């Protein structure tokens, strides 16, 4: 077995992927300890799952932060090391032509939330950050402060489609509505784009003509629970 790595996790909801990772760590199927679970959403079931497993939890309430930013962002609200032009140049989330004020608001409001996340994460000795159903896009402000060694990715995500097909928030829905006969999920590293980072692993499943969207989601999630621990182990093996 490889050396144990310390894994931080971020979630937004039910946390079934988190549970699969907790179970894999508990039964030593992966050489990893989960050191925290953070959520952008208070009161979600995933936080309970973490607490039941005696994992530290915290919440950074993104909705509240964004609401307050809508009332106006002052210079003093921004992190001291925030550099709008650097982040704007690096990000690949928005296409050219997107109104500049909208991009600016997005990058500033997210950096305020991301600084709050970083303040929590800094308390832990963490080798890998695993996004387990974390439904917020991370900007270069956050990514650069986690990926501190050049060329080394440290943030993993699971996406509910076979990337590069169907990026975005509704991978299974998009797969189903397109009429695909094969669906799947992808674990990849996070980079400056949306669902564009290097692929670590994928699992596919067949979609029958009689399958509903719920069937597709169920089949997909079952694959996710198997895939995520394998990809974390792959990272641990190369650590
Ligand atoms: C999963 O389908 C994952 O691919 C997507 O969000 C869902 C999270 O489910 N990013 P859960 O919270 O792990 O149950």
Coordinates of C-alpha atoms and ligand atoms in Angstrom, one line a residue:
X1 CA 0.0 0.0 0.0
X2 CA 1.2 3.5 -0.8
X3 CA 1.9 6.2 1.8
X4 CA -1.4 7.6 3.2
X5 CA -2.4 10.9 1.8
X6 CA -4.5 13.6 3.5
X7 CA -7.6 14.4 1.5
X8 CA -9.8 17.4 1.9
X9 CA -13.3 17.3 0.5
X10 CA -15.8 19.9 -0.7
X11 CA -19.5 19.1 -1.3
X12 CA -22.7 20.9 -2.0
X13 CA -25.4 18.3 -1.4
X14 CA -26.3 14.7 -0.6
X15 CA -22.7 13.5 -0.5
X16 CA -23.1 10.0 -1.8
X17 CA -19.7 10.3 -3.5
X18 CA -18.3 11.5 -0.2
X19 CA -19.8 8.4 1.5
X20 CA -18.2 6.1 -1.1
X21 CA -14.8 7.8 -0.3
X22 CA -15.3 7.7 3.5
X23 CA -16.2 3.9 3.2
X24 CA -13.2 3.3 1.0
X25 CA -10.9 5.1 3.4
X26 CA -12.4 3.3 6.4
X27 CA -11.9 -0.1 4.9
X28 CA -8.4 0.8 3.7
X29 CA -9.3 0.3 0.0
X30 CA -7.6 3.7 -0.5
X31 CA -4.5 4.9 1.3
X32 CA -6.1 8.1 2.4
X33 CA -7.4 10.0 5.5
X34 CA -10.2 12.5 5.0
X35 CA -9.1 15.6 7.0
X36 CA -12.2 17.8 6.4
X37 CA -15.4 18.2 4.6
X38 CA -16.4 21.8 3.5
X39 CA -19.7 22.8 2.0
X40 CA -20.9 25.9 0.2
X41 CA -24.4 25.0 1.4
X42 CA -25.4 24.8 5.1
X43 CA -27.6 22.0 6.3
X44 CA -26.9 19.4 3.6
X45 CA -26.9 15.7 4.1
X46 CA -23.3 15.4 3.1
X47 CA -22.2 17.4 6.2
X48 CA -24.1 14.9 8.3
X49 CA -22.3 12.0 6.6
X50 CA -19.0 13.6 7.4
X51 CA -20.0 14.3 11.0
X52 CA -21.1 10.7 11.4
X53 CA -17.6 9.6 10.3
X54 CA -16.0 12.1 12.8
X55 CA -14.6 14.3 10.1
X56 CA -14.2 18.0 10.7
X57 CA -16.7 20.1 8.8
X58 CA -17.2 23.8 7.8
X59 CA -19.5 25.8 5.7
X60 CA -18.8 28.8 3.5
X61 CA -22.2 30.1 2.6
X62 CA -21.7 31.1 -1.1
X63 CA -25.3 32.2 -1.6
X64 CA -25.1 34.6 1.4
X65 CA -21.7 36.0 0.2
X66 CA -22.9 36.5 -3.4
X67 CA -26.1 38.2 -2.2
X68 CA -24.1 40.6 -0.1
X69 CA -21.7 41.3 -3.1
X70 CA -24.8 42.2 -5.1
X71 CA -25.2 45.2 -2.8
X72 CA -21.7 46.4 -3.8
X73 CA -18.1 45.2 -3.5
X74 CA -15.7 47.6 -1.9
X75 CA -11.9 47.3 -2.3
X76 CA -11.6 46.3 1.3
X77 CA -14.0 43.3 0.8
X78 CA -11.5 41.8 -1.6
X79 CA -8.7 39.5 -0.5
X80 CA -5.5 41.6 -0.1
X81 CA -3.7 39.4 -2.7
X82 CA -6.5 39.6 -5.3
X83 CA -5.3 40.7 -8.8
X84 CA -8.2 41.1 -11.1
X85 CA -6.2 41.4 -14.3
X86 CA -4.1 38.3 -13.6
X87 CA -7.1 36.3 -12.8
X88 CA -9.1 37.6 -15.8
X89 CA -6.2 36.8 -18.1
X90 CA -5.9 33.2 -16.8
X91 CA -9.5 32.2 -16.5
X92 CA -11.1 30.1 -19.3
X93 CA -14.6 30.1 -17.9
X94 CA -16.0 32.9 -20.0
X95 CA -15.9 33.4 -23.7
X96 CA -14.6 36.6 -25.3
X97 CA -17.5 39.0 -25.7
X98 CA -19.0 38.3 -22.3
X99 CA -19.7 41.7 -20.8
X100 CA -16.6 42.8 -18.8
X101 CA -18.6 44.0 -15.8
X102 CA -20.3 40.6 -15.5
X103 CA -16.9 38.8 -15.6
X104 CA -15.5 41.2 -13.1
X105 CA -18.4 40.7 -10.7
X106 CA -18.1 36.9 -11.0
X107 CA -14.4 36.9 -10.4
X108 CA -14.5 39.3 -7.4
X109 CA -17.5 37.7 -5.7
X110 CA -16.1 34.2 -6.1
X111 CA -12.6 35.3 -4.8
X112 CA -14.3 36.6 -1.7
X113 CA -15.9 33.3 -1.1
X114 CA -12.8 31.4 -2.1
X115 CA -10.7 33.4 0.4
X116 CA -13.1 32.2 3.1
X117 CA -12.7 28.6 1.9
X118 CA -8.9 29.0 1.8
X119 CA -8.9 30.4 5.4
X120 CA -10.6 27.1 6.5
X121 CA -8.5 24.8 4.4
X122 CA -5.2 26.3 5.6
X123 CA -5.9 24.8 9.0
X124 CA -5.2 21.4 7.6
X125 CA -2.3 19.4 6.3
X126 CA -3.8 18.5 2.9
X127 CA -2.2 16.6 -0.1
X128 CA -5.3 16.4 -2.3
X129 CA -8.6 18.4 -2.6
X130 CA -11.5 16.3 -3.8
X131 CA -14.6 18.0 -5.1
X132 CA -17.4 15.5 -4.4
X133 CA -20.5 17.1 -5.9
X134 CA -19.2 20.6 -5.2
X135 CA -21.4 22.7 -7.5
X136 CA -19.3 25.9 -7.6
X137 CA -16.8 26.8 -10.3
X138 CA -13.4 27.6 -8.8
X139 CA -11.5 30.5 -10.3
X140 CA -7.7 30.9 -10.8
X141 CA -7.6 32.8 -7.5
X142 CA -8.4 29.6 -5.6
X143 CA -6.7 27.2 -7.9
X144 CA -3.3 28.9 -7.8
X145 CA -3.4 28.9 -4.0
X146 CA -3.9 25.1 -3.9
X147 CA -1.7 24.2 -6.8
X148 CA 1.4 25.8 -5.4
X149 CA 3.9 23.5 -7.2
X150 CA 4.2 24.3 -10.9
X151 CA 2.8 21.5 -13.1
X152 CA 1.3 19.5 -10.2
X153 CA -2.5 19.3 -10.0
X154 CA -4.0 18.9 -6.6
X155 CA -7.7 19.4 -7.1
X156 CA -9.9 16.5 -8.4
X157 CA -13.5 16.7 -9.6
X158 CA -16.1 14.1 -10.7
X159 CA -18.3 15.0 -13.6
X160 CA -21.5 13.2 -14.6
X161 CA -20.7 12.6 -18.3
X162 CA -18.0 11.3 -20.5
X163 CA -15.9 14.4 -21.0
X164 CA -15.2 16.2 -23.2
X165 CA -18.9 15.6 -24.1
X166 CA -21.4 17.4 -22.0
X167 CA -19.5 19.8 -19.7
X168 CA -21.6 22.0 -17.4
X169 CA -24.0 21.3 -14.6
X170 CA -26.3 18.7 -16.0
X171 CA -24.2 16.0 -17.6
X172 CA -26.6 13.1 -17.1
X173 CA -29.6 15.2 -18.3
X174 CA -27.6 16.4 -21.4
X175 CA -26.5 12.8 -22.1
X176 CA -30.1 11.5 -21.8
X177 CA -31.7 14.3 -23.9
X178 CA -29.2 14.0 -26.7
X179 CA -30.3 10.3 -27.0
X180 CA -26.9 8.8 -26.2
X181 CA -26.8 5.0 -25.9
X182 CA -23.7 5.2 -23.7
X183 CA -23.4 7.4 -20.6
X184 CA -20.7 7.8 -18.1
X185 CA -18.7 9.7 -15.6
X186 CA -15.3 11.3 -15.5
X187 CA -12.8 12.1 -12.8
X188 CA -10.5 14.9 -13.8
X189 CA -8.1 17.5 -12.4
X190 CA -9.4 21.0 -12.2
X191 CA -7.8 23.6 -14.4
X192 CA -8.8 27.2 -15.4
X193 CA -11.6 26.1 -17.6
X194 CA -15.0 24.4 -16.9
X195 CA -14.6 20.6 -16.8
X196 CA -11.6 20.9 -19.1
X197 CA -8.7 19.6 -16.9
X198 CA -6.7 16.4 -17.5
X199 CA -8.8 13.2 -17.3
X200 CA -7.8 10.7 -14.5
X201 CA -10.4 8.0 -15.1
X202 CA -13.8 7.3 -16.7
X203 CA -16.5 4.7 -16.4
X204 CA -19.3 4.1 -18.9
X205 CA -22.7 2.4 -18.8
X206 CA -25.3 1.4 -21.4
X207 CA -28.5 3.4 -21.8
X208 CA -31.5 1.2 -22.8
X209 CA -34.3 2.6 -24.9
X210 CA -36.7 2.2 -22.0
X211 CA -34.4 4.1 -19.5
X212 CA -35.7 7.3 -17.9
X213 CA -33.5 10.2 -16.8
X214 CA -33.7 8.8 -13.3
X215 CA -32.4 5.4 -14.5
X216 CA -29.5 7.2 -16.2
X217 CA -28.7 9.2 -13.0
X218 CA -28.9 6.0 -10.9
X219 CA -26.6 4.0 -13.2
X220 CA -24.2 6.9 -13.4
X221 CA -24.0 7.5 -9.6
X222 CA -23.3 3.8 -9.1
X223 CA -20.4 4.1 -11.5
X224 CA -19.2 7.3 -9.7
X225 CA -19.0 5.6 -6.3
X226 CA -16.6 3.0 -7.8
X227 CA -14.6 5.3 -9.9
X228 CA -13.8 8.1 -7.4
X229 CA -11.9 5.9 -4.9
X230 CA -9.9 4.3 -7.7
X231 CA -8.8 7.7 -9.0
X232 CA -7.8 8.9 -5.4
X233 CA -5.8 5.7 -5.1
X234 CA -4.1 6.4 -8.4
X235 CA -3.1 9.8 -7.0
X236 CA -1.9 8.2 -3.8
X237 CA 0.2 5.7 -5.7
X238 CA 2.0 8.4 -7.6
X239 CA 2.5 10.7 -4.6
Ligands
LIG1 C1 -22.8 13.7 -8.9 O1 -23.5 13.2 -9.9 C2 -21.5 14.4 -9.4 O2 -21.1 13.8 -10.6 C3 -22.0 15.8 -9.6 O3 -22.9 16.0 -8.6 C4 -23.5 14.8 -8.1 C5 -23.2 14.8 -6.6 O4 -23.8 13.7 -6.0 N1 -20.9 16.7 -9.7 P1 -23.5 13.4 -4.5 O5 -23.7 14.7 -3.7 O6 -22.1 12.9 -4.4 O7 -24.5 12.4 -4.1

